[in-house]
PDB file of C-alpha atoms in Angstrom:
ATOM      1  CA  MET A 242       0.000   0.000   0.000  1.00  0.00           C
ATOM      2  CA  LYS A 243       2.864   2.406   0.814  1.00  0.00           C
ATOM      3  CA  GLN A 244       4.422   1.691  -2.567  1.00  0.00           C
ATOM      4  CA  SER A 245       1.108   2.397  -4.304  1.00  0.00           C
ATOM      5  CA  TYR A 246       0.742   5.706  -2.469  1.00  0.00           C
ATOM      6  CA  PHE A 247       4.301   6.679  -3.403  1.00  0.00           C
ATOM      7  CA  LYS A 248       3.773   5.801  -7.071  1.00  0.00           C
ATOM      8  CA  TYR A 249       0.405   7.561  -7.273  1.00  0.00           C
ATOM      9  CA  ILE A 250       1.585  10.790  -5.647  1.00  0.00           C
ATOM     10  CA  SER A 251       4.810  10.719  -7.702  1.00  0.00           C
ATOM     11  CA  GLY A 252       2.731  10.343 -10.873  1.00  0.00           C
ATOM     12  CA  LEU A 253       0.544  13.307  -9.910  1.00  0.00           C
ATOM     13  CA  LEU A 254       3.554  15.510  -9.172  1.00  0.00           C
ATOM     14  CA  LEU A 255       5.123  14.536 -12.502  1.00  0.00           C
ATOM     15  CA  PHE A 256       1.900  15.503 -14.286  1.00  0.00           C
ATOM     16  CA  GLY A 257       1.820  18.750 -12.310  1.00  0.00           C
ATOM     17  CA  SER A 258       5.289  19.671 -13.597  1.00  0.00           C
ATOM     18  CA  ASN A 259       4.359  19.182 -17.280  1.00  0.00           C
ATOM     19  CA  GLY A 260       3.934  22.894 -17.898  1.00  0.00           C
ATOM     20  CA  ILE A 261       7.259  23.684 -16.238  1.00  0.00           C
ATOM     21  CA  VAL A 262       9.170  21.251 -18.459  1.00  0.00           C
ATOM     22  CA  ALA A 263       7.269  22.392 -21.565  1.00  0.00           C
ATOM     23  CA  SER A 264       8.298  25.997 -20.908  1.00  0.00           C
ATOM     24  CA  PHE A 265      11.895  25.010 -21.760  1.00  0.00           C
ATOM     25  CA  ILE A 266      10.920  23.553 -25.164  1.00  0.00           C
ATOM     26  CA  ALA A 267      11.133  26.017 -28.069  1.00  0.00           C
ATOM     27  CA  LEU A 268       8.475  24.337 -30.227  1.00  0.00           C
ATOM     28  CA  SER A 269       4.792  24.918 -30.955  1.00  0.00           C
ATOM     29  CA  SER A 270       2.184  23.381 -28.655  1.00  0.00           C
ATOM     30  CA  TYR A 271       1.163  20.662 -31.118  1.00  0.00           C
ATOM     31  CA  GLU A 272       4.792  19.741 -31.879  1.00  0.00           C
ATOM     32  CA  ILE A 273       5.443  19.308 -28.147  1.00  0.00           C
ATOM     33  CA  VAL A 274       2.368  17.092 -27.773  1.00  0.00           C
ATOM     34  CA  LEU A 275       3.382  15.040 -30.832  1.00  0.00           C
ATOM     35  CA  LEU A 276       6.838  14.287 -29.423  1.00  0.00           C
ATOM     36  CA  ARG A 277       5.469  13.753 -25.919  1.00  0.00           C
ATOM     37  CA  THR A 278       2.905  11.182 -27.014  1.00  0.00           C
ATOM     38  CA  LEU A 279       5.386   9.443 -29.334  1.00  0.00           C
ATOM     39  CA  ILE A 280       8.037   8.937 -26.651  1.00  0.00           C
ATOM     40  CA  GLY A 281       5.535   8.190 -23.894  1.00  0.00           C
ATOM     41  CA  SER A 282       3.551   5.618 -25.887  1.00  0.00           C
ATOM     42  CA  LEU A 283       6.723   3.795 -27.000  1.00  0.00           C
ATOM     43  CA  LEU A 284       7.877   3.555 -23.383  1.00  0.00           C
ATOM     44  CA  LEU A 285       4.500   2.246 -22.169  1.00  0.00           C
ATOM     45  CA  ILE A 286       4.379  -0.349 -24.936  1.00  0.00           C
ATOM     46  CA  ILE A 287       7.876  -1.537 -23.985  1.00  0.00           C
ATOM     47  CA  LEU A 288       6.921  -1.702 -20.288  1.00  0.00           C
ATOM     48  CA  PHE A 289       3.748  -3.603 -21.188  1.00  0.00           C
ATOM     49  CA  PHE A 290       5.639  -6.321 -23.027  1.00  0.00           C
ATOM     50  CA  ILE A 291       8.479  -6.447 -20.466  1.00  0.00           C
ATOM     51  CA  GLY A 292       5.828  -7.052 -17.797  1.00  0.00           C
ATOM     52  CA  LYS A 293       4.389  -9.846 -19.986  1.00  0.00           C
ATOM     53  CA  GLY A 294       1.041  -8.121 -20.195  1.00  0.00           C
ATOM     54  CA  LYS A 295      -1.781  -9.882 -21.984  1.00  0.00           C
ATOM     55  CA  ILE A 296      -3.395  -8.229 -25.008  1.00  0.00           C
ATOM     56  CA  THR A 297      -7.161  -8.335 -24.517  1.00  0.00           C
ATOM     57  CA  PHE A 298      -8.613  -5.352 -26.380  1.00  0.00           C
ATOM     58  CA  TYR A 299      -9.481  -7.378 -29.502  1.00  0.00           C
ATOM     59  CA  ARG A 300     -11.998  -9.353 -27.413  1.00  0.00           C
ATOM     60  CA  HIS A 301     -13.918  -6.182 -26.624  1.00  0.00           C
ATOM     61  CA  LYS A 302     -14.397  -4.471 -29.983  1.00  0.00           C
ATOM     62  CA  LYS A 303     -17.083  -2.024 -28.874  1.00  0.00           C
ATOM     63  CA  GLN A 304     -15.135  -1.040 -25.776  1.00  0.00           C
ATOM     64  CA  PHE A 305     -11.994  -0.589 -27.865  1.00  0.00           C
ATOM     65  CA  LEU A 306     -13.981   1.865 -30.001  1.00  0.00           C
ATOM     66  CA  TRP A 307     -14.837   3.879 -26.882  1.00  0.00           C
ATOM     67  CA  LEU A 308     -11.177   3.760 -25.845  1.00  0.00           C
ATOM     68  CA  ALA A 309     -10.170   5.043 -29.282  1.00  0.00           C
ATOM     69  CA  VAL A 310     -12.557   8.004 -28.895  1.00  0.00           C
ATOM     70  CA  SER A 311     -11.048   8.612 -25.453  1.00  0.00           C
ATOM     71  CA  GLY A 312      -7.543   8.618 -26.950  1.00  0.00           C
ATOM     72  CA  ILE A 313      -8.597  11.113 -29.638  1.00  0.00           C
ATOM     73  CA  ALA A 314     -10.062  13.350 -26.929  1.00  0.00           C
ATOM     74  CA  MET A 315      -6.802  13.096 -24.959  1.00  0.00           C
ATOM     75  CA  GLY A 316      -4.786  14.283 -27.963  1.00  0.00           C
ATOM     76  CA  ALA A 317      -7.154  17.210 -28.567  1.00  0.00           C
ATOM     77  CA  SER A 318      -7.124  18.060 -24.862  1.00  0.00           C
ATOM     78  CA  TRP A 319      -3.333  18.170 -24.658  1.00  0.00           C
ATOM     79  CA  ILE A 320      -2.994  20.288 -27.810  1.00  0.00           C
ATOM     80  CA  SER A 321      -5.442  22.810 -26.344  1.00  0.00           C
ATOM     81  CA  LEU A 322      -3.753  22.719 -22.930  1.00  0.00           C
ATOM     82  CA  TYR A 323      -0.238  23.322 -24.254  1.00  0.00           C
ATOM     83  CA  GLU A 324      -1.499  26.180 -26.427  1.00  0.00           C
ATOM     84  CA  ALA A 325      -3.061  27.659 -23.282  1.00  0.00           C
ATOM     85  CA  TYR A 326       0.277  27.257 -21.453  1.00  0.00           C
ATOM     86  CA  THR A 327       1.975  29.525 -23.981  1.00  0.00           C
ATOM     87  CA  ARG A 328      -0.820  32.115 -23.960  1.00  0.00           C
ATOM     88  CA  ILE A 329      -2.039  32.486 -20.379  1.00  0.00           C
ATOM     89  CA  GLY A 330       0.577  30.660 -18.291  1.00  0.00           C
ATOM     90  CA  VAL A 331       0.802  27.310 -16.558  1.00  0.00           C
ATOM     91  CA  SER A 332      -1.105  28.122 -13.371  1.00  0.00           C
ATOM     92  CA  ILE A 333      -4.350  29.422 -14.902  1.00  0.00           C
ATOM     93  CA  SER A 334      -4.248  26.856 -17.719  1.00  0.00           C
ATOM     94  CA  SER A 335      -3.946  24.028 -15.188  1.00  0.00           C
ATOM     95  CA  LEU A 336      -6.886  25.339 -13.172  1.00  0.00           C
ATOM     96  CA  LEU A 337      -9.049  25.535 -16.285  1.00  0.00           C
ATOM     97  CA  TYR A 338      -7.947  22.072 -17.397  1.00  0.00           C
ATOM     98  CA  TYR A 339      -9.006  20.563 -14.092  1.00  0.00           C
ATOM     99  CA  CYS A 340     -12.541  21.809 -14.540  1.00  0.00           C
ATOM    100  CA  GLY A 341     -12.824  18.644 -16.651  1.00  0.00           C
ATOM    101  CA  PRO A 342     -13.687  16.312 -13.737  1.00  0.00           C
ATOM    102  CA  VAL A 343     -16.362  18.772 -12.624  1.00  0.00           C
ATOM    103  CA  ILE A 344     -17.914  18.699 -16.108  1.00  0.00           C
ATOM    104  CA  VAL A 345     -18.043  14.904 -15.805  1.00  0.00           C
ATOM    105  CA  MET A 346     -19.729  15.262 -12.414  1.00  0.00           C
ATOM    106  CA  ALA A 347     -22.313  17.663 -13.871  1.00  0.00           C
ATOM    107  CA  LEU A 348     -23.068  15.310 -16.779  1.00  0.00           C
ATOM    108  CA  SER A 349     -23.151  12.143 -14.648  1.00  0.00           C
ATOM    109  CA  PRO A 350     -26.979  12.191 -14.193  1.00  0.00           C
ATOM    110  CA  LEU A 351     -27.422  12.000 -17.972  1.00  0.00           C
ATOM    111  CA  LEU A 352     -24.552   9.649 -18.788  1.00  0.00           C
ATOM    112  CA  PHE A 353     -24.227   7.354 -15.774  1.00  0.00           C
ATOM    113  CA  LYS A 354     -27.654   7.742 -14.127  1.00  0.00           C
ATOM    114  CA  GLU A 355     -26.038   9.218 -11.016  1.00  0.00           C
ATOM    115  CA  LYS A 356     -28.153  11.579  -8.944  1.00  0.00           C
ATOM    116  CA  LEU A 357     -27.065  15.228  -8.980  1.00  0.00           C
ATOM    117  CA  THR A 358     -27.496  16.219  -5.341  1.00  0.00           C
ATOM    118  CA  ALA A 359     -27.643  19.708  -3.880  1.00  0.00           C
ATOM    119  CA  PHE A 360     -24.077  19.312  -2.583  1.00  0.00           C
ATOM    120  CA  LYS A 361     -22.753  18.397  -6.030  1.00  0.00           C
ATOM    121  CA  THR A 362     -24.587  21.397  -7.468  1.00  0.00           C
ATOM    122  CA  ILE A 363     -22.953  23.667  -4.881  1.00  0.00           C
ATOM    123  CA  GLY A 364     -19.538  22.266  -5.810  1.00  0.00           C
ATOM    124  CA  PHE A 365     -20.237  22.802  -9.520  1.00  0.00           C
ATOM    125  CA  LEU A 366     -21.396  26.410  -8.980  1.00  0.00           C
ATOM    126  CA  SER A 367     -18.302  27.064  -6.854  1.00  0.00           C
ATOM    127  CA  VAL A 368     -16.095  25.925  -9.734  1.00  0.00           C
ATOM    128  CA  LEU A 369     -17.973  28.128 -12.214  1.00  0.00           C
ATOM    129  CA  CYS A 370     -17.568  31.170  -9.958  1.00  0.00           C
ATOM    130  CA  GLY A 371     -13.887  30.318  -9.540  1.00  0.00           C
ATOM    131  CA  VAL A 372     -13.388  30.171 -13.320  1.00  0.00           C
ATOM    132  CA  PHE A 373     -15.005  33.606 -13.636  1.00  0.00           C
ATOM    133  CA  LEU A 374     -12.718  35.091 -10.957  1.00  0.00           C
ATOM    134  CA  VAL A 375      -9.550  33.489 -12.334  1.00  0.00           C
ATOM    135  CA  ASN A 376     -10.273  34.761 -15.850  1.00  0.00           C
ATOM    136  CA  GLY A 377     -12.224  37.922 -15.115  1.00  0.00           C
ATOM    137  CA  ASN A 378      -9.750  40.084 -17.043  1.00  0.00           C
ATOM    138  CA  ALA A 379     -10.801  38.362 -20.274  1.00  0.00           C
ATOM    139  CA  PHE A 380     -14.207  39.996 -20.051  1.00  0.00           C
ATOM    140  CA  ASP A 381     -12.828  43.558 -20.004  1.00  0.00           C
ATOM    141  CA  GLY A 382     -10.585  42.914 -22.999  1.00  0.00           C
ATOM    142  CA  SER A 383      -7.269  42.902 -21.116  1.00  0.00           C
ATOM    143  CA  GLY A 384      -6.805  39.118 -21.099  1.00  0.00           C
ATOM    144  CA  ASP A 385      -5.973  36.588 -23.788  1.00  0.00           C
ATOM    145  CA  THR A 386      -9.433  35.345 -24.735  1.00  0.00           C
ATOM    146  CA  LEU A 387      -8.111  32.705 -27.145  1.00  0.00           C
ATOM    147  CA  GLY A 388      -5.824  31.312 -24.438  1.00  0.00           C
ATOM    148  CA  ILE A 389      -8.755  31.032 -22.017  1.00  0.00           C
ATOM    149  CA  LEU A 390     -10.878  29.340 -24.682  1.00  0.00           C
ATOM    150  CA  CYS A 391      -8.039  26.855 -25.263  1.00  0.00           C
ATOM    151  CA  GLY A 392      -7.925  26.153 -21.527  1.00  0.00           C
ATOM    152  CA  LEU A 393     -11.675  25.597 -21.388  1.00  0.00           C
ATOM    153  CA  LEU A 394     -11.561  23.417 -24.510  1.00  0.00           C
ATOM    154  CA  SER A 395      -8.877  21.281 -22.860  1.00  0.00           C
ATOM    155  CA  ALA A 396     -11.272  20.766 -19.925  1.00  0.00           C
ATOM    156  CA  VAL A 397     -14.147  19.769 -22.218  1.00  0.00           C
ATOM    157  CA  MET A 398     -11.906  17.302 -24.077  1.00  0.00           C
ATOM    158  CA  TYR A 399     -10.656  15.993 -20.734  1.00  0.00           C
ATOM    159  CA  SER A 400     -14.249  15.249 -19.737  1.00  0.00           C
ATOM    160  CA  PHE A 401     -14.812  13.392 -23.041  1.00  0.00           C
ATOM    161  CA  MET A 402     -11.627  11.401 -22.391  1.00  0.00           C
ATOM    162  CA  VAL A 403     -12.858  10.328 -18.940  1.00  0.00           C
ATOM    163  CA  ILE A 404     -16.427   9.594 -20.053  1.00  0.00           C
ATOM    164  CA  PHE A 405     -15.459   7.364 -22.971  1.00  0.00           C
ATOM    165  CA  ASN A 406     -12.683   5.678 -20.996  1.00  0.00           C
ATOM    166  CA  LYS A 407     -15.297   4.655 -18.416  1.00  0.00           C
ATOM    167  CA  LYS A 408     -17.169   2.848 -21.184  1.00  0.00           C
ATOM    168  CA  ALA A 409     -14.084   0.677 -21.854  1.00  0.00           C
ATOM    169  CA  GLY A 410     -14.281  -0.999 -18.458  1.00  0.00           C
ATOM    170  CA  ASN A 411     -12.782  -4.347 -19.502  1.00  0.00           C
ATOM    171  CA  ILE A 412      -9.598  -2.836 -20.968  1.00  0.00           C
ATOM    172  CA  THR A 413      -7.659  -1.876 -17.873  1.00  0.00           C
ATOM    173  CA  GLY A 414      -4.268  -1.059 -16.393  1.00  0.00           C
ATOM    174  CA  LEU A 415      -1.179  -0.594 -18.515  1.00  0.00           C
ATOM    175  CA  GLU A 416      -2.891  -1.929 -21.648  1.00  0.00           C
ATOM    176  CA  ASN A 417      -5.498   0.813 -21.335  1.00  0.00           C
ATOM    177  CA  ALA A 418      -2.862   3.512 -20.803  1.00  0.00           C
ATOM    178  CA  ALA A 419      -0.613   2.320 -23.645  1.00  0.00           C
ATOM    179  CA  LEU A 420      -3.471   2.063 -26.145  1.00  0.00           C
ATOM    180  CA  GLN A 421      -4.923   5.422 -25.197  1.00  0.00           C
ATOM    181  CA  LEU A 422      -1.570   7.169 -25.444  1.00  0.00           C
ATOM    182  CA  LEU A 423      -0.805   5.469 -28.770  1.00  0.00           C
ATOM    183  CA  ILE A 424      -4.177   6.552 -30.217  1.00  0.00           C
ATOM    184  CA  SER A 425      -3.541  10.038 -28.878  1.00  0.00           C
ATOM    185  CA  PHE A 426      -0.191  10.075 -30.704  1.00  0.00           C
ATOM    186  CA  LEU A 427      -1.840   8.983 -33.976  1.00  0.00           C
ATOM    187  CA  THR A 428      -4.460  11.727 -33.565  1.00  0.00           C
ATOM    188  CA  VAL A 429      -1.841  14.429 -33.039  1.00  0.00           C
ATOM    189  CA  THR A 430       0.189  13.013 -35.952  1.00  0.00           C
ATOM    190  CA  VAL A 431      -2.762  13.506 -38.331  1.00  0.00           C
ATOM    191  CA  PHE A 432      -3.291  17.042 -36.989  1.00  0.00           C
ATOM    192  CA  VAL A 433       0.375  18.013 -37.396  1.00  0.00           C
ATOM    193  CA  GLY A 434       0.507  16.434 -40.854  1.00  0.00           C
ATOM    194  CA  PHE A 435      -2.352  18.630 -42.072  1.00  0.00           C
ATOM    195  CA  LYS A 436      -1.056  21.653 -40.185  1.00  0.00           C
ATOM    196  CA  GLN A 437       2.561  21.778 -41.360  1.00  0.00           C
ATOM    197  CA  GLY A 438       3.828  18.382 -42.514  1.00  0.00           C
ATOM    198  CA  PHE A 439       6.191  16.187 -40.553  1.00  0.00           C
ATOM    199  CA  ILE A 440       9.389  18.239 -40.683  1.00  0.00           C
ATOM    200  CA  ILE A 441      10.158  19.506 -37.168  1.00  0.00           C
ATOM    201  CA  ASN A 442      13.288  21.515 -36.465  1.00  0.00           C
ATOM    202  CA  ILE A 443      14.220  20.773 -32.862  1.00  0.00           C
ATOM    203  CA  PRO A 444      16.654  23.240 -31.240  1.00  0.00           C
ATOM    204  CA  GLN A 445      19.500  21.516 -29.430  1.00  0.00           C
ATOM    205  CA  SER A 446      18.512  23.198 -26.162  1.00  0.00           C
ATOM    206  CA  SER A 447      15.070  21.543 -26.357  1.00  0.00           C
ATOM    207  CA  ILE A 448      16.241  17.939 -26.784  1.00  0.00           C
ATOM    208  CA  LEU A 449      16.731  17.194 -23.072  1.00  0.00           C
ATOM    209  CA  PRO A 450      13.390  18.740 -21.945  1.00  0.00           C
ATOM    210  CA  ILE A 451      11.597  16.800 -24.701  1.00  0.00           C
ATOM    211  CA  PHE A 452      12.973  13.495 -23.436  1.00  0.00           C
ATOM    212  CA  ILE A 453      12.201  14.435 -19.834  1.00  0.00           C
ATOM    213  CA  LEU A 454       8.616  15.298 -20.809  1.00  0.00           C
ATOM    214  CA  GLY A 455       8.165  12.161 -22.915  1.00  0.00           C
ATOM    215  CA  LEU A 456       9.982   9.546 -20.834  1.00  0.00           C
ATOM    216  CA  LEU A 457       9.638  10.788 -17.267  1.00  0.00           C
ATOM    217  CA  ASN A 458       6.525  12.973 -17.145  1.00  0.00           C
ATOM    218  CA  THR A 459       4.464  10.998 -19.653  1.00  0.00           C
ATOM    219  CA  GLY A 460       5.771   7.423 -19.796  1.00  0.00           C
ATOM    220  CA  ILE A 461       6.855   6.912 -16.180  1.00  0.00           C
ATOM    221  CA  GLY A 462       4.107   9.232 -14.906  1.00  0.00           C
ATOM    222  CA  CYS A 463       1.383   7.189 -16.664  1.00  0.00           C
ATOM    223  CA  TYR A 464       2.983   3.937 -15.494  1.00  0.00           C
ATOM    224  CA  PHE A 465       3.021   5.127 -11.861  1.00  0.00           C
ATOM    225  CA  TYR A 466      -0.545   6.409 -12.147  1.00  0.00           C
ATOM    226  CA  PHE A 467      -2.211   3.413 -13.781  1.00  0.00           C
ATOM    227  CA  SER A 468      -0.270   0.773 -11.848  1.00  0.00           C
ATOM    228  CA  SER A 469      -1.221   2.279  -8.474  1.00  0.00           C
ATOM    229  CA  ILE A 470      -4.838   3.455  -8.662  1.00  0.00           C
ATOM    230  CA  GLY A 471      -6.207  -0.092  -8.592  1.00  0.00           C
ATOM    231  CA  ASN A 472      -4.586  -0.683  -5.180  1.00  0.00           C
ATOM    232  CA  LEU A 473      -5.871   2.482  -3.507  1.00  0.00           C
ATOM    233  CA  PRO A 474      -9.285   3.449  -2.086  1.00  0.00           C
ATOM    234  CA  VAL A 475     -11.491   5.184  -4.635  1.00  0.00           C
ATOM    235  CA  GLN A 476     -11.974   8.265  -2.462  1.00  0.00           C
ATOM    236  CA  THR A 477      -8.210   8.570  -1.939  1.00  0.00           C
ATOM    237  CA  VAL A 478      -7.651   8.480  -5.701  1.00  0.00           C
ATOM    238  CA  ALA A 479     -10.314  11.150  -6.284  1.00  0.00           C
ATOM    239  CA  ILE A 480      -9.207  13.574  -3.577  1.00  0.00           C
ATOM    240  CA  CYS A 481      -5.451  13.166  -3.940  1.00  0.00           C
ATOM    241  CA  GLY A 482      -5.894  13.639  -7.703  1.00  0.00           C
ATOM    242  CA  TYR A 483      -6.217  17.364  -7.076  1.00  0.00           C
ATOM    243  CA  LEU A 484      -2.560  17.436  -6.052  1.00  0.00           C
ATOM    244  CA  GLU A 485      -1.888  17.673  -9.799  1.00  0.00           C
ATOM    245  CA  PRO A 486      -3.439  21.118 -10.456  1.00  0.00           C
ATOM    246  CA  LEU A 487      -2.383  22.349  -7.011  1.00  0.00           C
ATOM    247  CA  SER A 488       1.252  21.364  -7.637  1.00  0.00           C
ATOM    248  CA  ALA A 489       1.069  22.870 -11.150  1.00  0.00           C
ATOM    249  CA  VAL A 490       0.026  26.216  -9.680  1.00  0.00           C
ATOM    250  CA  LEU A 491       2.706  26.099  -6.967  1.00  0.00           C
ATOM    251  CA  PHE A 492       5.443  25.049  -9.404  1.00  0.00           C
ATOM    252  CA  SER A 493       4.533  27.851 -11.813  1.00  0.00           C
ATOM    253  CA  VAL A 494       4.603  30.462  -9.052  1.00  0.00           C
ATOM    254  CA  LEU A 495       7.866  29.207  -7.516  1.00  0.00           C
ATOM    255  CA  LEU A 496       9.807  28.226 -10.640  1.00  0.00           C
ATOM    256  CA  LEU A 497       8.358  30.345 -13.449  1.00  0.00           C
ATOM    257  CA  LYS A 498       7.628  33.358 -11.223  1.00  0.00           C
ATOM    258  CA  GLU A 499       4.051  33.573 -12.477  1.00  0.00           C
ATOM    259  CA  THR A 500       1.873  35.876 -10.411  1.00  0.00           C
ATOM    260  CA  MET A 501      -1.786  35.644  -9.449  1.00  0.00           C
ATOM    261  CA  LEU A 502      -3.953  38.541  -8.347  1.00  0.00           C
ATOM    262  CA  PRO A 503      -5.895  38.245  -5.055  1.00  0.00           C
ATOM    263  CA  LEU A 504      -9.182  37.621  -6.900  1.00  0.00           C
ATOM    264  CA  GLN A 505      -7.478  34.932  -8.994  1.00  0.00           C
ATOM    265  CA  MET A 506      -6.222  33.271  -5.797  1.00  0.00           C
ATOM    266  CA  ILE A 507      -9.783  33.251  -4.429  1.00  0.00           C
ATOM    267  CA  GLY A 508     -10.968  31.817  -7.748  1.00  0.00           C
ATOM    268  CA  ALA A 509      -8.309  29.096  -7.609  1.00  0.00           C
ATOM    269  CA  ALA A 510      -9.441  28.162  -4.093  1.00  0.00           C
ATOM    270  CA  MET A 511     -13.073  28.014  -5.293  1.00  0.00           C
ATOM    271  CA  ILE A 512     -12.185  25.787  -8.262  1.00  0.00           C
ATOM    272  CA  LEU A 513     -10.151  23.304  -6.230  1.00  0.00           C
ATOM    273  CA  GLY A 514     -12.420  23.504  -3.189  1.00  0.00           C
ATOM    274  CA  GLY A 515     -15.606  23.032  -5.220  1.00  0.00           C
ATOM    275  CA  ALA A 516     -14.146  20.098  -7.119  1.00  0.00           C
ATOM    276  CA  VAL A 517     -12.895  18.348  -3.985  1.00  0.00           C
ATOM    277  CA  PHE A 518     -16.201  19.059  -2.206  1.00  0.00           C
ATOM    278  CA  GLY A 519     -18.117  17.427  -5.043  1.00  0.00           C
ATOM    279  CA  GLU A 520     -15.841  14.383  -4.970  1.00  0.00           C
ATOM    280  CA  CYS A 521     -16.068  14.044  -1.168  1.00  0.00           C
ATOM    281  CA  VAL A 522     -19.848  14.135  -1.132  1.00  0.00           C
ATOM    282  CA  LYS A 523     -20.133  11.752  -4.082  1.00  0.00           C
ATOM    283  CA  LYS A 524     -17.874   9.106  -2.551  1.00  0.00           C
ATOM    284  CA  LYS A 525     -19.465   9.483   0.883  1.00  0.00           C
ATOM    285  CA  SER A 526     -22.963   8.951  -0.555  1.00  0.00           C
ATOM    286  CA  LEU A 527     -21.787   5.856  -2.429  1.00  0.00           C
TER     287      LEU A 527
END
């Protein structure tokens, strides 16, 4: 159990540092995501076969289709997120991105027949108010509206990724992660091919951060995450999961010297607090 906690928290902190590592890569957002998914998926596939994993997805054709949709949504989500990183910074982008789980919670009555209680509604409204406070400058014309839209789009795509992944319940663990990341890579490959072709000029100074992002943050991070969540209590996984956006905000403030206004800090607290509140009440009722 201690090992599972260590791996899970390590995975979350690695994910939380994605924006920091990406800030040292002098490439476009979609080029970064292309290289990240390529390196990460290759590593997961290697780990899958080293661990003598069994290939089962071909037995569940319909569920594999849902997993493929989830992988496409992951690719679109990451492209939007990394574009938001470059436009509005890591901290605000991360907060917007993690509105995704709250969108899933709001849609759960329609998709999973879960009851939307008053407490969940309060949590959802708290997140919405937090988003408004964090990005209030966009409404007076002084903020980067396109960057905020990219951040919100990343959250919507994140929710699609989670929803369709839930429908692939029999494809689990490292096989699930490897397939999803591979499909995400193929999605981004098609996008980049139409956008600019496949010639990417990588500056020498960006080579090391690219490998760190692909191998450590993506490959090892996904391995830690997916190999540990099955051994931990569901509520622990849900609540501790918010270490990712929290660490992303802290890392960006400490390492990138990003600043947040007092109202944005209140908004950040409302986003994280509302999301955690919704998760707590949901798991307690179950």
